[in-house]
mmCIF file with all atom_site columns, C-alpha atoms in Angstrom:
data_model
loop_
_atom_site.group_PDB
_atom_site.id
_atom_site.type_symbol
_atom_site.label_atom_id
_atom_site.label_alt_id
_atom_site.label_comp_id
_atom_site.label_asym_id
_atom_site.label_entity_id
_atom_site.label_seq_id
_atom_site.pdbx_PDB_ins_code
_atom_site.Cartn_x
_atom_site.Cartn_y
_atom_site.Cartn_z
_atom_site.occupancy
_atom_site.B_iso_or_equiv
_atom_site.pdbx_formal_charge
_atom_site.auth_seq_id
_atom_site.auth_comp_id
_atom_site.auth_asym_id
_atom_site.auth_atom_id
_atom_site.pdbx_PDB_model_num
ATOM 1   C CA . MET A 1 1   ? -45.265 -21.251 11.850  1.00 0.00 ? 225 MET A CA 1
ATOM 2   C CA . PRO A 1 2   ? -44.102 -17.701 12.142  1.00 0.00 ? 226 PRO A CA 1
ATOM 3   C CA . ASP A 1 3   ? -45.117 -15.339 9.212   1.00 0.00 ? 227 ASP A CA 1
ATOM 4   C CA . PRO A 1 4   ? -41.703 -14.996 7.187   1.00 0.00 ? 228 PRO A CA 1
ATOM 5   C CA . ASP A 1 5   ? -42.737 -11.305 6.016   1.00 0.00 ? 229 ASP A CA 1
ATOM 6   C CA . VAL A 1 6   ? -43.279 -10.246 9.789   1.00 0.00 ? 230 VAL A CA 1
ATOM 7   C CA . ALA A 1 7   ? -40.099 -11.966 10.823  1.00 0.00 ? 231 ALA A CA 1
ATOM 8   C CA . LEU A 1 8   ? -38.110 -10.194 8.085   1.00 0.00 ? 232 LEU A CA 1
ATOM 9   C CA . ASP A 1 9   ? -39.569 -6.832  8.903   1.00 0.00 ? 233 ASP A CA 1
ATOM 10  C CA . LYS A 1 10  ? -38.649 -7.286  12.559  1.00 0.00 ? 234 LYS A CA 1
ATOM 11  C CA . LEU A 1 11  ? -35.164 -8.035  11.304  1.00 0.00 ? 235 LEU A CA 1
ATOM 12  C CA . TYR A 1 12  ? -35.209 -4.853  9.286   1.00 0.00 ? 236 TYR A CA 1
ATOM 13  C CA . LYS A 1 13  ? -36.301 -2.812  12.247  1.00 0.00 ? 237 LYS A CA 1
ATOM 14  C CA . HIS A 1 14  ? -33.695 -4.144  14.334  1.00 0.00 ? 238 HIS A CA 1
ATOM 15  C CA . ILE A 1 15  ? -30.928 -3.392  11.923  1.00 0.00 ? 239 ILE A CA 1
ATOM 16  C CA . LEU A 1 16  ? -32.011 -0.264  10.288  1.00 0.00 ? 240 LEU A CA 1
ATOM 17  C CA . GLY A 1 17  ? -33.467 1.479   13.399  1.00 0.00 ? 241 GLY A CA 1
ATOM 18  C CA . GLY A 1 18  ? -37.251 1.147   11.985  1.00 0.00 ? 242 GLY A CA 1
ATOM 19  C CA . THR A 1 19  ? -36.420 2.377   8.531   1.00 0.00 ? 243 THR A CA 1
ATOM 20  C CA . ASN A 1 20  ? -36.528 0.698   5.032   1.00 0.00 ? 244 ASN A CA 1
ATOM 21  C CA . PRO A 1 21  ? -33.555 -0.557  3.707   1.00 0.00 ? 245 PRO A CA 1
ATOM 22  C CA . PRO A 1 22  ? -32.043 1.920   0.774   1.00 0.00 ? 246 PRO A CA 1
ATOM 23  C CA . GLY A 1 23  ? -33.854 1.438   -2.442  1.00 0.00 ? 247 GLY A CA 1
ATOM 24  C CA . ALA A 1 24  ? -36.780 -0.313  -0.913  1.00 0.00 ? 248 ALA A CA 1
ATOM 25  C CA . ALA A 1 25  ? -40.241 1.072   -0.665  1.00 0.00 ? 249 ALA A CA 1
ATOM 26  C CA . SER A 1 26  ? -41.075 -1.247  2.111   1.00 0.00 ? 250 SER A CA 1
ATOM 27  C CA . SER A 1 27  ? -39.383 -3.590  4.341   1.00 0.00 ? 251 SER A CA 1
ATOM 28  C CA . THR A 1 28  ? -41.780 -6.458  4.110   1.00 0.00 ? 252 THR A CA 1
ATOM 29  C CA . GLY A 1 29  ? -40.722 -9.363  2.077   1.00 0.00 ? 253 GLY A CA 1
ATOM 30  C CA . ASP A 1 30  ? -37.795 -7.382  0.473   1.00 0.00 ? 254 ASP A CA 1
ATOM 31  C CA . ILE A 1 31  ? -35.011 -9.942  1.183   1.00 0.00 ? 255 ILE A CA 1
ATOM 32  C CA . GLY A 1 32  ? -32.943 -9.123  -1.701  1.00 0.00 ? 256 GLY A CA 1
ATOM 33  C CA . GLN A 1 33  ? -32.540 -5.516  -0.329  1.00 0.00 ? 257 GLN A CA 1
ATOM 34  C CA . LEU A 1 34  ? -31.765 -6.955  3.180   1.00 0.00 ? 258 LEU A CA 1
ATOM 35  C CA . ILE A 1 35  ? -28.981 -9.028  1.539   1.00 0.00 ? 259 ILE A CA 1
ATOM 36  C CA . LYS A 1 36  ? -27.494 -6.122  -0.347  1.00 0.00 ? 260 LYS A CA 1
ATOM 37  C CA . TYR A 1 37  ? -27.490 -3.961  2.935   1.00 0.00 ? 261 TYR A CA 1
ATOM 38  C CA . LEU A 1 38  ? -25.848 -6.776  5.064   1.00 0.00 ? 262 LEU A CA 1
ATOM 39  C CA . VAL A 1 39  ? -23.081 -7.553  2.301   1.00 0.00 ? 263 VAL A CA 1
ATOM 40  C CA . ALA A 1 40  ? -22.356 -3.741  2.112   1.00 0.00 ? 264 ALA A CA 1
ATOM 41  C CA . ASN A 1 41  ? -21.997 -3.062  5.559   1.00 0.00 ? 265 ASN A CA 1
ATOM 42  C CA . LEU A 1 42  ? -20.183 -6.084  7.060   1.00 0.00 ? 266 LEU A CA 1
ATOM 43  C CA . PRO A 1 43  ? -16.560 -5.757  7.924   1.00 0.00 ? 267 PRO A CA 1
ATOM 44  C CA . ALA A 1 44  ? -14.353 -6.482  4.732   1.00 0.00 ? 268 ALA A CA 1
ATOM 45  C CA . GLY A 1 45  ? -11.438 -8.529  5.943   1.00 0.00 ? 269 GLY A CA 1
ATOM 46  C CA . GLU A 1 46  ? -9.098  -8.040  8.757   1.00 0.00 ? 270 GLU A CA 1
ATOM 47  C CA . PRO A 1 47  ? -8.325  -4.648  10.068  1.00 0.00 ? 271 PRO A CA 1
ATOM 48  C CA . MET A 1 48  ? -5.561  -2.662  8.589   1.00 0.00 ? 272 MET A CA 1
ATOM 49  C CA . PRO A 1 49  ? -2.386  -1.526  10.430  1.00 0.00 ? 273 PRO A CA 1
ATOM 50  C CA . PRO A 1 50  ? -1.569  2.230   10.652  1.00 0.00 ? 274 PRO A CA 1
ATOM 51  C CA . ILE A 1 51  ? 1.745   1.872   8.522   1.00 0.00 ? 275 ILE A CA 1
ATOM 52  C CA . ILE A 1 52  ? 2.493   -0.442  5.844   1.00 0.00 ? 276 ILE A CA 1
ATOM 53  C CA . GLY A 1 53  ? 6.317   -1.047  4.725   1.00 0.00 ? 277 GLY A CA 1
ATOM 54  C CA . PRO A 1 54  ? 7.747   -3.962  3.105   1.00 0.00 ? 278 PRO A CA 1
ATOM 55  C CA . HIS A 1 55  ? 8.469   -5.621  6.334   1.00 0.00 ? 279 HIS A CA 1
ATOM 56  C CA . SER A 1 56  ? 4.483   -5.622  7.089   1.00 0.00 ? 280 SER A CA 1
ATOM 57  C CA . SER A 1 57  ? 2.375   -8.628  7.165   1.00 0.00 ? 281 SER A CA 1
ATOM 58  C CA . PHE A 1 58  ? 0.233   -7.057  4.581   1.00 0.00 ? 282 PHE A CA 1
ATOM 59  C CA . ALA A 1 59  ? 3.149   -6.672  2.193   1.00 0.00 ? 283 ALA A CA 1
ATOM 60  C CA . LEU A 1 60  ? 6.327   -9.117  2.200   1.00 0.00 ? 284 LEU A CA 1
ATOM 61  C CA . GLY A 1 61  ? 6.648   -9.521  5.944   1.00 0.00 ? 285 GLY A CA 1
ATOM 62  C CA . ALA A 1 62  ? 6.062   -13.340 5.882   1.00 0.00 ? 286 ALA A CA 1
ATOM 63  C CA . GLU A 1 63  ? 8.104   -13.800 2.795   1.00 0.00 ? 287 GLU A CA 1
ATOM 64  C CA . ILE A 1 64  ? 11.060  -12.001 4.252   1.00 0.00 ? 288 ILE A CA 1
ATOM 65  C CA . ALA A 1 65  ? 10.725  -14.027 7.298   1.00 0.00 ? 289 ALA A CA 1
ATOM 66  C CA . ALA A 1 66  ? 10.604  -17.165 5.558   1.00 0.00 ? 290 ALA A CA 1
ATOM 67  C CA . ALA A 1 67  ? 13.559  -16.221 3.506   1.00 0.00 ? 291 ALA A CA 1
ATOM 68  C CA . ALA A 1 68  ? 15.680  -15.681 6.875   1.00 0.00 ? 292 ALA A CA 1
ATOM 69  C CA . SER A 1 69  ? 16.223  -12.196 5.165   1.00 0.00 ? 293 SER A CA 1
ATOM 70  C CA . GLY A 1 70  ? 15.749  -8.923  6.979   1.00 0.00 ? 294 GLY A CA 1
ATOM 71  C CA . ALA A 1 71  ? 19.038  -7.434  8.593   1.00 0.00 ? 295 ALA A CA 1
ATOM 72  C CA . ALA A 1 72  ? 19.363  -3.692  7.851   1.00 0.00 ? 296 ALA A CA 1
ATOM 73  C CA . SER A 1 73  ? 22.038  -2.394  5.431   1.00 0.00 ? 297 SER A CA 1
ATOM 74  C CA . GLN A 1 74  ? 22.678  0.853   3.824   1.00 0.00 ? 298 GLN A CA 1
ATOM 75  C CA . ALA A 1 75  ? 23.539  1.416   0.028   1.00 0.00 ? 299 ALA A CA 1
ATOM 76  C CA . ALA A 1 76  ? 23.208  4.008   -2.760  1.00 0.00 ? 300 ALA A CA 1
ATOM 77  C CA . TRP A 1 77  ? 20.432  3.755   -5.095  1.00 0.00 ? 301 TRP A CA 1
ATOM 78  C CA . SER A 1 78  ? 21.040  1.426   -7.985  1.00 0.00 ? 302 SER A CA 1
ATOM 79  C CA . SER A 1 79  ? 20.501  3.740   -11.055 1.00 0.00 ? 303 SER A CA 1
ATOM 80  C CA . ALA A 1 80  ? 19.624  7.395   -11.778 1.00 0.00 ? 304 ALA A CA 1
ATOM 81  C CA . ASN A 1 81  ? 15.935  7.806   -12.320 1.00 0.00 ? 305 ASN A CA 1
ATOM 82  C CA . ARG A 1 82  ? 15.024  4.400   -11.369 1.00 0.00 ? 306 ARG A CA 1
ATOM 83  C CA . ALA A 1 83  ? 11.866  3.198   -9.408  1.00 0.00 ? 307 ALA A CA 1
ATOM 84  C CA . PHE A 1 84  ? 11.489  0.272   -7.105  1.00 0.00 ? 308 PHE A CA 1
ATOM 85  C CA . GLY A 1 85  ? 8.022   -1.282  -6.330  1.00 0.00 ? 309 GLY A CA 1
ATOM 86  C CA . TYR A 1 86  ? 6.874   -4.179  -4.205  1.00 0.00 ? 310 TYR A CA 1
ATOM 87  C CA . PRO A 1 87  ? 3.308   -5.362  -3.793  1.00 0.00 ? 311 PRO A CA 1
ATOM 88  C CA . PHE A 1 88  ? 0.987   -4.868  -0.805  1.00 0.00 ? 312 PHE A CA 1
ATOM 89  C CA . ARG A 1 89  ? -2.412  -5.424  0.107   1.00 0.00 ? 313 ARG A CA 1
ATOM 90  C CA . VAL A 1 90  ? -5.541  -3.774  1.610   1.00 0.00 ? 314 VAL A CA 1
ATOM 91  C CA . THR A 1 91  ? -8.428  -5.539  3.338   1.00 0.00 ? 315 THR A CA 1
ATOM 92  C CA . ARG A 1 92  ? -10.618 -2.432  4.292   1.00 0.00 ? 316 ARG A CA 1
ATOM 93  C CA . THR A 1 93  ? -10.739 0.976   2.861   1.00 0.00 ? 317 THR A CA 1
ATOM 94  C CA . TRP A 1 94  ? -7.446  2.618   4.205   1.00 0.00 ? 318 TRP A CA 1
ATOM 95  C CA . THR A 1 95  ? -6.393  6.340   3.864   1.00 0.00 ? 319 THR A CA 1
ATOM 96  C CA . ALA A 1 96  ? -2.877  6.894   3.124   1.00 0.00 ? 320 ALA A CA 1
ATOM 97  C CA . VAL A 1 97  ? -1.806  10.169  4.598   1.00 0.00 ? 321 VAL A CA 1
ATOM 98  C CA . LYS A 1 98  ? 1.862   9.951   4.835   1.00 0.00 ? 322 LYS A CA 1
ATOM 99  C CA . GLY A 1 99  ? 4.803   8.318   2.814   1.00 0.00 ? 323 GLY A CA 1
ATOM 100 C CA . PHE A 1 100 ? 8.051   7.671   4.286   1.00 0.00 ? 324 PHE A CA 1
ATOM 101 C CA . TYR A 1 101 ? 11.628  6.168   3.602   1.00 0.00 ? 325 TYR A CA 1
ATOM 102 C CA . TYR A 1 102 ? 14.566  5.196   5.681   1.00 0.00 ? 326 TYR A CA 1
ATOM 103 C CA . ALA A 1 103 ? 17.356  7.374   4.532   1.00 0.00 ? 327 ALA A CA 1
ATOM 104 C CA . GLY A 1 104 ? 20.980  6.224   4.583   1.00 0.00 ? 328 GLY A CA 1
ATOM 105 C CA . THR A 1 105 ? 23.926  8.080   5.722   1.00 0.00 ? 329 THR A CA 1
ATOM 106 C CA . THR A 1 106 ? 24.160  10.306  2.412   1.00 0.00 ? 330 THR A CA 1
ATOM 107 C CA . ALA A 1 107 ? 21.514  12.567  1.104   1.00 0.00 ? 331 ALA A CA 1
ATOM 108 C CA . SER A 1 108 ? 21.635  13.696  -2.453  1.00 0.00 ? 332 SER A CA 1
ATOM 109 C CA . GLY A 1 109 ? 19.107  14.851  -5.083  1.00 0.00 ? 333 GLY A CA 1
ATOM 110 C CA . ASN A 1 110 ? 15.572  14.002  -5.212  1.00 0.00 ? 334 ASN A CA 1
ATOM 111 C CA . VAL A 1 111 ? 12.891  11.312  -4.479  1.00 0.00 ? 335 VAL A CA 1
ATOM 112 C CA . ASP A 1 112 ? 9.304   10.474  -5.491  1.00 0.00 ? 336 ASP A CA 1
ATOM 113 C CA . ILE A 1 113 ? 6.935   8.117   -3.519  1.00 0.00 ? 337 ILE A CA 1
ATOM 114 C CA . GLY A 1 114 ? 3.629   6.890   -4.667  1.00 0.00 ? 338 GLY A CA 1
ATOM 115 C CA . ILE A 1 115 ? 0.918   4.083   -4.883  1.00 0.00 ? 339 ILE A CA 1
ATOM 116 C CA . TYR A 1 116 ? 0.017   2.202   -7.942  1.00 0.00 ? 340 TYR A CA 1
ATOM 117 C CA . THR A 1 117 ? -2.722  -0.199  -8.676  1.00 0.00 ? 341 THR A CA 1
ATOM 118 C CA . ASP A 1 118 ? -2.143  -3.803  -9.826  1.00 0.00 ? 342 ASP A CA 1
ATOM 119 C CA . ALA A 1 119 ? -2.469  -2.513  -13.250 1.00 0.00 ? 343 ALA A CA 1
ATOM 120 C CA . TYR A 1 120 ? 0.455   -0.245  -12.600 1.00 0.00 ? 344 TYR A CA 1
ATOM 121 C CA . ALA A 1 121 ? -1.805  2.949   -12.694 1.00 0.00 ? 345 ALA A CA 1
ATOM 122 C CA . LYS A 1 122 ? -0.799  5.647   -10.418 1.00 0.00 ? 346 LYS A CA 1
ATOM 123 C CA . ILE A 1 123 ? -3.178  6.536   -7.483  1.00 0.00 ? 347 ILE A CA 1
ATOM 124 C CA . VAL A 1 124 ? -1.072  9.194   -5.620  1.00 0.00 ? 348 VAL A CA 1
ATOM 125 C CA . SER A 1 125 ? 2.552   10.363  -5.656  1.00 0.00 ? 349 SER A CA 1
ATOM 126 C CA . LYS A 1 126 ? 4.419   13.152  -3.717  1.00 0.00 ? 350 LYS A CA 1
ATOM 127 C CA . GLY A 1 127 ? 6.225   14.258  -6.783  1.00 0.00 ? 351 GLY A CA 1
ATOM 128 C CA . SER A 1 128 ? 9.816   15.398  -6.798  1.00 0.00 ? 352 SER A CA 1
ATOM 129 C CA . THR A 1 129 ? 10.817  16.249  -3.304  1.00 0.00 ? 353 THR A CA 1
ATOM 130 C CA . ALA A 1 130 ? 14.414  16.581  -1.847  1.00 0.00 ? 354 ALA A CA 1
ATOM 131 C CA . HIS A 1 131 ? 16.100  13.548  -0.436  1.00 0.00 ? 355 HIS A CA 1
ATOM 132 C CA . VAL A 1 132 ? 17.116  14.276  3.171   1.00 0.00 ? 356 VAL A CA 1
ATOM 133 C CA . GLY A 1 133 ? 18.224  12.642  6.353   1.00 0.00 ? 357 GLY A CA 1
ATOM 134 C CA . ALA A 1 134 ? 20.997  10.825  7.543   1.00 0.00 ? 358 ALA A CA 1
ATOM 135 C CA . GLY A 1 135 ? 20.222  7.348   9.070   1.00 0.00 ? 359 GLY A CA 1
ATOM 136 C CA . GLU A 1 136 ? 16.502  8.324   10.074  1.00 0.00 ? 360 GLU A CA 1
ATOM 137 C CA . VAL A 1 137 ? 13.267  7.656   8.725   1.00 0.00 ? 361 VAL A CA 1
ATOM 138 C CA . ILE A 1 138 ? 11.826  10.539  6.874   1.00 0.00 ? 362 ILE A CA 1
ATOM 139 C CA . GLU A 1 139 ? 8.098   11.475  6.638   1.00 0.00 ? 363 GLU A CA 1
ATOM 140 C CA . VAL A 1 140 ? 6.742   12.628  3.338   1.00 0.00 ? 364 VAL A CA 1
ATOM 141 C CA . ASP A 1 141 ? 3.324   14.285  3.063   1.00 0.00 ? 365 ASP A CA 1
ATOM 142 C CA . ILE A 1 142 ? 1.028   13.246  0.424   1.00 0.00 ? 366 ILE A CA 1
ATOM 143 C CA . ALA A 1 143 ? -2.612  14.135  -0.560  1.00 0.00 ? 367 ALA A CA 1
ATOM 144 C CA . ASP A 1 144 ? -4.755  12.110  1.606   1.00 0.00 ? 368 ASP A CA 1
ATOM 145 C CA . THR A 1 145 ? -6.032  9.176   -0.481  1.00 0.00 ? 369 THR A CA 1
ATOM 146 C CA . PRO A 1 146 ? -8.666  6.658   0.382   1.00 0.00 ? 370 PRO A CA 1
ATOM 147 C CA . ILE A 1 147 ? -7.499  3.141   -1.030  1.00 0.00 ? 371 ILE A CA 1
ATOM 148 C CA . SER A 1 148 ? -10.087 0.536   -1.546  1.00 0.00 ? 372 SER A CA 1
ATOM 149 C CA . PRO A 1 149 ? -9.480  -3.336  -0.741  1.00 0.00 ? 373 PRO A CA 1
ATOM 150 C CA . GLY A 1 150 ? -7.248  -4.719  -3.415  1.00 0.00 ? 374 GLY A CA 1
ATOM 151 C CA . LEU A 1 151 ? -3.708  -5.384  -4.472  1.00 0.00 ? 375 LEU A CA 1
ATOM 152 C CA . TYR A 1 152 ? -1.169  -2.449  -4.737  1.00 0.00 ? 376 TYR A CA 1
ATOM 153 C CA . TYR A 1 153 ? 2.437   -1.430  -5.382  1.00 0.00 ? 377 TYR A CA 1
ATOM 154 C CA . ALA A 1 154 ? 4.297   1.013   -3.131  1.00 0.00 ? 378 ALA A CA 1
ATOM 155 C CA . VAL A 1 155 ? 6.947   2.594   -5.492  1.00 0.00 ? 379 VAL A CA 1
ATOM 156 C CA . LEU A 1 156 ? 10.122  4.953   -4.796  1.00 0.00 ? 380 LEU A CA 1
ATOM 157 C CA . ALA A 1 157 ? 11.983  6.624   -7.522  1.00 0.00 ? 381 ALA A CA 1
ATOM 158 C CA . VAL A 1 158 ? 15.164  8.416   -7.069  1.00 0.00 ? 382 VAL A CA 1
ATOM 159 C CA . ASP A 1 159 ? 16.981  10.699  -9.599  1.00 0.00 ? 383 ASP A CA 1
ATOM 160 C CA . ASN A 1 160 ? 20.617  10.037  -8.934  1.00 0.00 ? 384 ASN A CA 1
ATOM 161 C CA . THR A 1 161 ? 22.952  7.206   -7.789  1.00 0.00 ? 385 THR A CA 1
ATOM 162 C CA . THR A 1 162 ? 24.595  9.077   -4.545  1.00 0.00 ? 386 THR A CA 1
ATOM 163 C CA . ALA A 1 163 ? 21.463  9.019   -2.464  1.00 0.00 ? 387 ALA A CA 1
ATOM 164 C CA . GLN A 1 164 ? 21.672  6.381   0.221   1.00 0.00 ? 388 GLN A CA 1
ATOM 165 C CA . PHE A 1 165 ? 18.842  4.172   1.869   1.00 0.00 ? 389 PHE A CA 1
ATOM 166 C CA . THR A 1 166 ? 18.455  1.637   4.498   1.00 0.00 ? 390 THR A CA 1
ATOM 167 C CA . ASN A 1 167 ? 17.500  -1.652  3.091   1.00 0.00 ? 391 ASN A CA 1
ATOM 168 C CA . ILE A 1 168 ? 15.994  -5.145  4.201   1.00 0.00 ? 392 ILE A CA 1
ATOM 169 C CA . THR A 1 169 ? 19.074  -7.381  3.091   1.00 0.00 ? 393 THR A CA 1
ATOM 170 C CA . THR A 1 170 ? 18.206  -10.238 0.768   1.00 0.00 ? 394 THR A CA 1
ATOM 171 C CA . GLY A 1 171 ? 21.269  -10.796 -1.374  1.00 0.00 ? 395 GLY A CA 1
ATOM 172 C CA . ASP A 1 172 ? 19.292  -12.459 -4.024  1.00 0.00 ? 396 ASP A CA 1
ATOM 173 C CA . SER A 1 173 ? 17.760  -10.280 -7.001  1.00 0.00 ? 397 SER A CA 1
ATOM 174 C CA . ARG A 1 174 ? 15.840  -13.440 -8.179  1.00 0.00 ? 398 ARG A CA 1
ATOM 175 C CA . LEU A 1 175 ? 14.136  -13.753 -4.652  1.00 0.00 ? 399 LEU A CA 1
ATOM 176 C CA . LEU A 1 176 ? 12.842  -10.072 -5.141  1.00 0.00 ? 400 LEU A CA 1
ATOM 177 C CA . GLU A 1 177 ? 11.420  -11.090 -8.394  1.00 0.00 ? 401 GLU A CA 1
ATOM 178 C CA . ALA A 1 178 ? 9.862   -14.120 -6.815  1.00 0.00 ? 402 ALA A CA 1
ATOM 179 C CA . LEU A 1 179 ? 8.171   -11.647 -4.156  1.00 0.00 ? 403 LEU A CA 1
ATOM 180 C CA . GLY A 1 180 ? 6.644   -9.626  -6.810  1.00 0.00 ? 404 GLY A CA 1
ATOM 181 C CA . CYS A 1 181 ? 9.056   -6.665  -6.659  1.00 0.00 ? 405 CYS A CA 1
ATOM 182 C CA . PHE A 1 182 ? 10.062  -4.797  -10.012 1.00 0.00 ? 406 PHE A CA 1
ATOM 183 C CA . VAL A 1 183 ? 12.094  -1.884  -11.183 1.00 0.00 ? 407 VAL A CA 1
ATOM 184 C CA . ALA A 1 184 ? 11.189  0.817   -13.647 1.00 0.00 ? 408 ALA A CA 1
ATOM 185 C CA . ASN A 1 185 ? 13.906  2.673   -15.422 1.00 0.00 ? 409 ASN A CA 1
ATOM 186 C CA . GLY A 1 186 ? 13.246  6.221   -16.566 1.00 0.00 ? 410 GLY A CA 1
ATOM 187 C CA . ALA A 1 187 ? 10.604  6.636   -14.063 1.00 0.00 ? 411 ALA A CA 1
ATOM 188 C CA . PHE A 1 188 ? 11.396  9.898   -12.161 1.00 0.00 ? 412 PHE A CA 1
ATOM 189 C CA . ALA A 1 189 ? 9.364   11.653  -11.305 1.00 0.00 ? 413 ALA A CA 1
ATOM 190 C CA . LEU A 1 190 ? 6.689   8.767   -11.202 1.00 0.00 ? 414 LEU A CA 1
ATOM 191 C CA . PRO A 1 191 ? 4.605   8.526   -14.142 1.00 0.00 ? 415 PRO A CA 1
ATOM 192 C CA . ALA A 1 192 ? 0.906   8.396   -14.559 1.00 0.00 ? 416 ALA A CA 1
ATOM 193 C CA . THR A 1 193 ? 1.460   4.727   -15.720 1.00 0.00 ? 417 THR A CA 1
ATOM 194 C CA . ILE A 1 194 ? 4.424   2.840   -14.782 1.00 0.00 ? 418 ILE A CA 1
ATOM 195 C CA . THR A 1 195 ? 6.262   0.075   -17.020 1.00 0.00 ? 419 THR A CA 1
ATOM 196 C CA . PRO A 1 196 ? 7.657   -2.757  -14.723 1.00 0.00 ? 420 PRO A CA 1
ATOM 197 C CA . ALA A 1 197 ? 10.908  -4.306  -15.479 1.00 0.00 ? 421 ALA A CA 1
ATOM 198 C CA . ALA A 1 198 ? 12.469  -7.403  -13.914 1.00 0.00 ? 422 ALA A CA 1
ATOM 199 C CA . VAL A 1 199 ? 14.722  -6.712  -11.130 1.00 0.00 ? 423 VAL A CA 1
ATOM 200 C CA . GLY A 1 200 ? 17.598  -9.098  -12.655 1.00 0.00 ? 424 GLY A CA 1
ATOM 201 C CA . GLY A 1 201 ? 20.881  -8.433  -11.013 1.00 0.00 ? 425 GLY A CA 1
ATOM 202 C CA . ALA A 1 202 ? 19.968  -4.656  -10.650 1.00 0.00 ? 426 ALA A CA 1
ATOM 203 C CA . VAL A 1 203 ? 18.956  -4.923  -7.073  1.00 0.00 ? 427 VAL A CA 1
ATOM 204 C CA . ALA A 1 204 ? 19.459  -7.455  -4.282  1.00 0.00 ? 428 ALA A CA 1
ATOM 205 C CA . ASN A 1 205 ? 17.834  -5.605  -1.415  1.00 0.00 ? 429 ASN A CA 1
ATOM 206 C CA . ILE A 1 206 ? 14.592  -4.032  -0.350  1.00 0.00 ? 430 ILE A CA 1
ATOM 207 C CA . PRO A 1 207 ? 14.717  -0.318  0.285   1.00 0.00 ? 431 PRO A CA 1
ATOM 208 C CA . ILE A 1 208 ? 12.673  0.612   3.373   1.00 0.00 ? 432 ILE A CA 1
ATOM 209 C CA . PHE A 1 209 ? 9.587   2.863   2.520   1.00 0.00 ? 433 PHE A CA 1
ATOM 210 C CA . GLY A 1 210 ? 5.924   2.672   2.782   1.00 0.00 ? 434 GLY A CA 1
ATOM 211 C CA . PHE A 1 211 ? 3.061   4.758   3.585   1.00 0.00 ? 435 PHE A CA 1
ATOM 212 C CA . SER A 1 212 ? 0.955   5.684   6.858   1.00 0.00 ? 436 SER A CA 1
ATOM 213 C CA . ASN A 1 213 ? -2.569  6.753   7.474   1.00 0.00 ? 437 ASN A CA 1
ATOM 214 C CA . ARG A 1 214 ? -1.326  9.126   10.250  1.00 0.00 ? 438 ARG A CA 1
ATOM 215 C CA . ALA A 1 215 ? 1.627   11.380  11.060  1.00 0.00 ? 439 ALA A CA 1
ATOM 216 C CA . LEU A 1 216 ? 4.838   9.180   11.997  1.00 0.00 ? 440 LEU A CA 1
ATOM 217 C CA . VAL A 1 217 ? 6.314   9.432   15.221  1.00 0.00 ? 441 VAL A CA 1
ATOM 218 C CA . THR A 1 218 ? 10.091  9.878   14.611  1.00 0.00 ? 442 THR A CA 1
#
């Protein structure tokens, strides 16, 4: 029967190029360190796409399709200083480099866009910036921010009710609640911690906005 220590030593050398695993004085017989190394270096989940928006399979894409929703429509923001958030997931470490929103035909006031943890703590945001564009996707530069695997919220806030955005039409505010969306009043510019509230009858559609790990092609 082969010596298990010898076999383990050969496996280490194959994986680590002849070096000992991190934290181990010797490769021979240190199965715990090998397991830790393998777990830490195996790919974690399916690859991430370059862009995450509400229509993404990493956000609400499947649910929107199942509800037969998705036609685009334009509307003014529902309430001044209100934020809207939707959930998305990260399966591998992913760096948010740009934010974006799909502007409607009327530009007005200011917007803020950011990412929050599932405990509603802010990770990154642009800060107040002018709402621009007419029927086009607007790129917003943010600080490059690595995002670890987990559940997060993409959040957009607007300081007025004249600015228009292009939305995914659902026509059902209760559906948005079932999808995990929320609003937060008095949340402009985006605060360090956001206080979510039920969508209720305030919002029936999902504004198209999100984040990218590279510059957008628009």
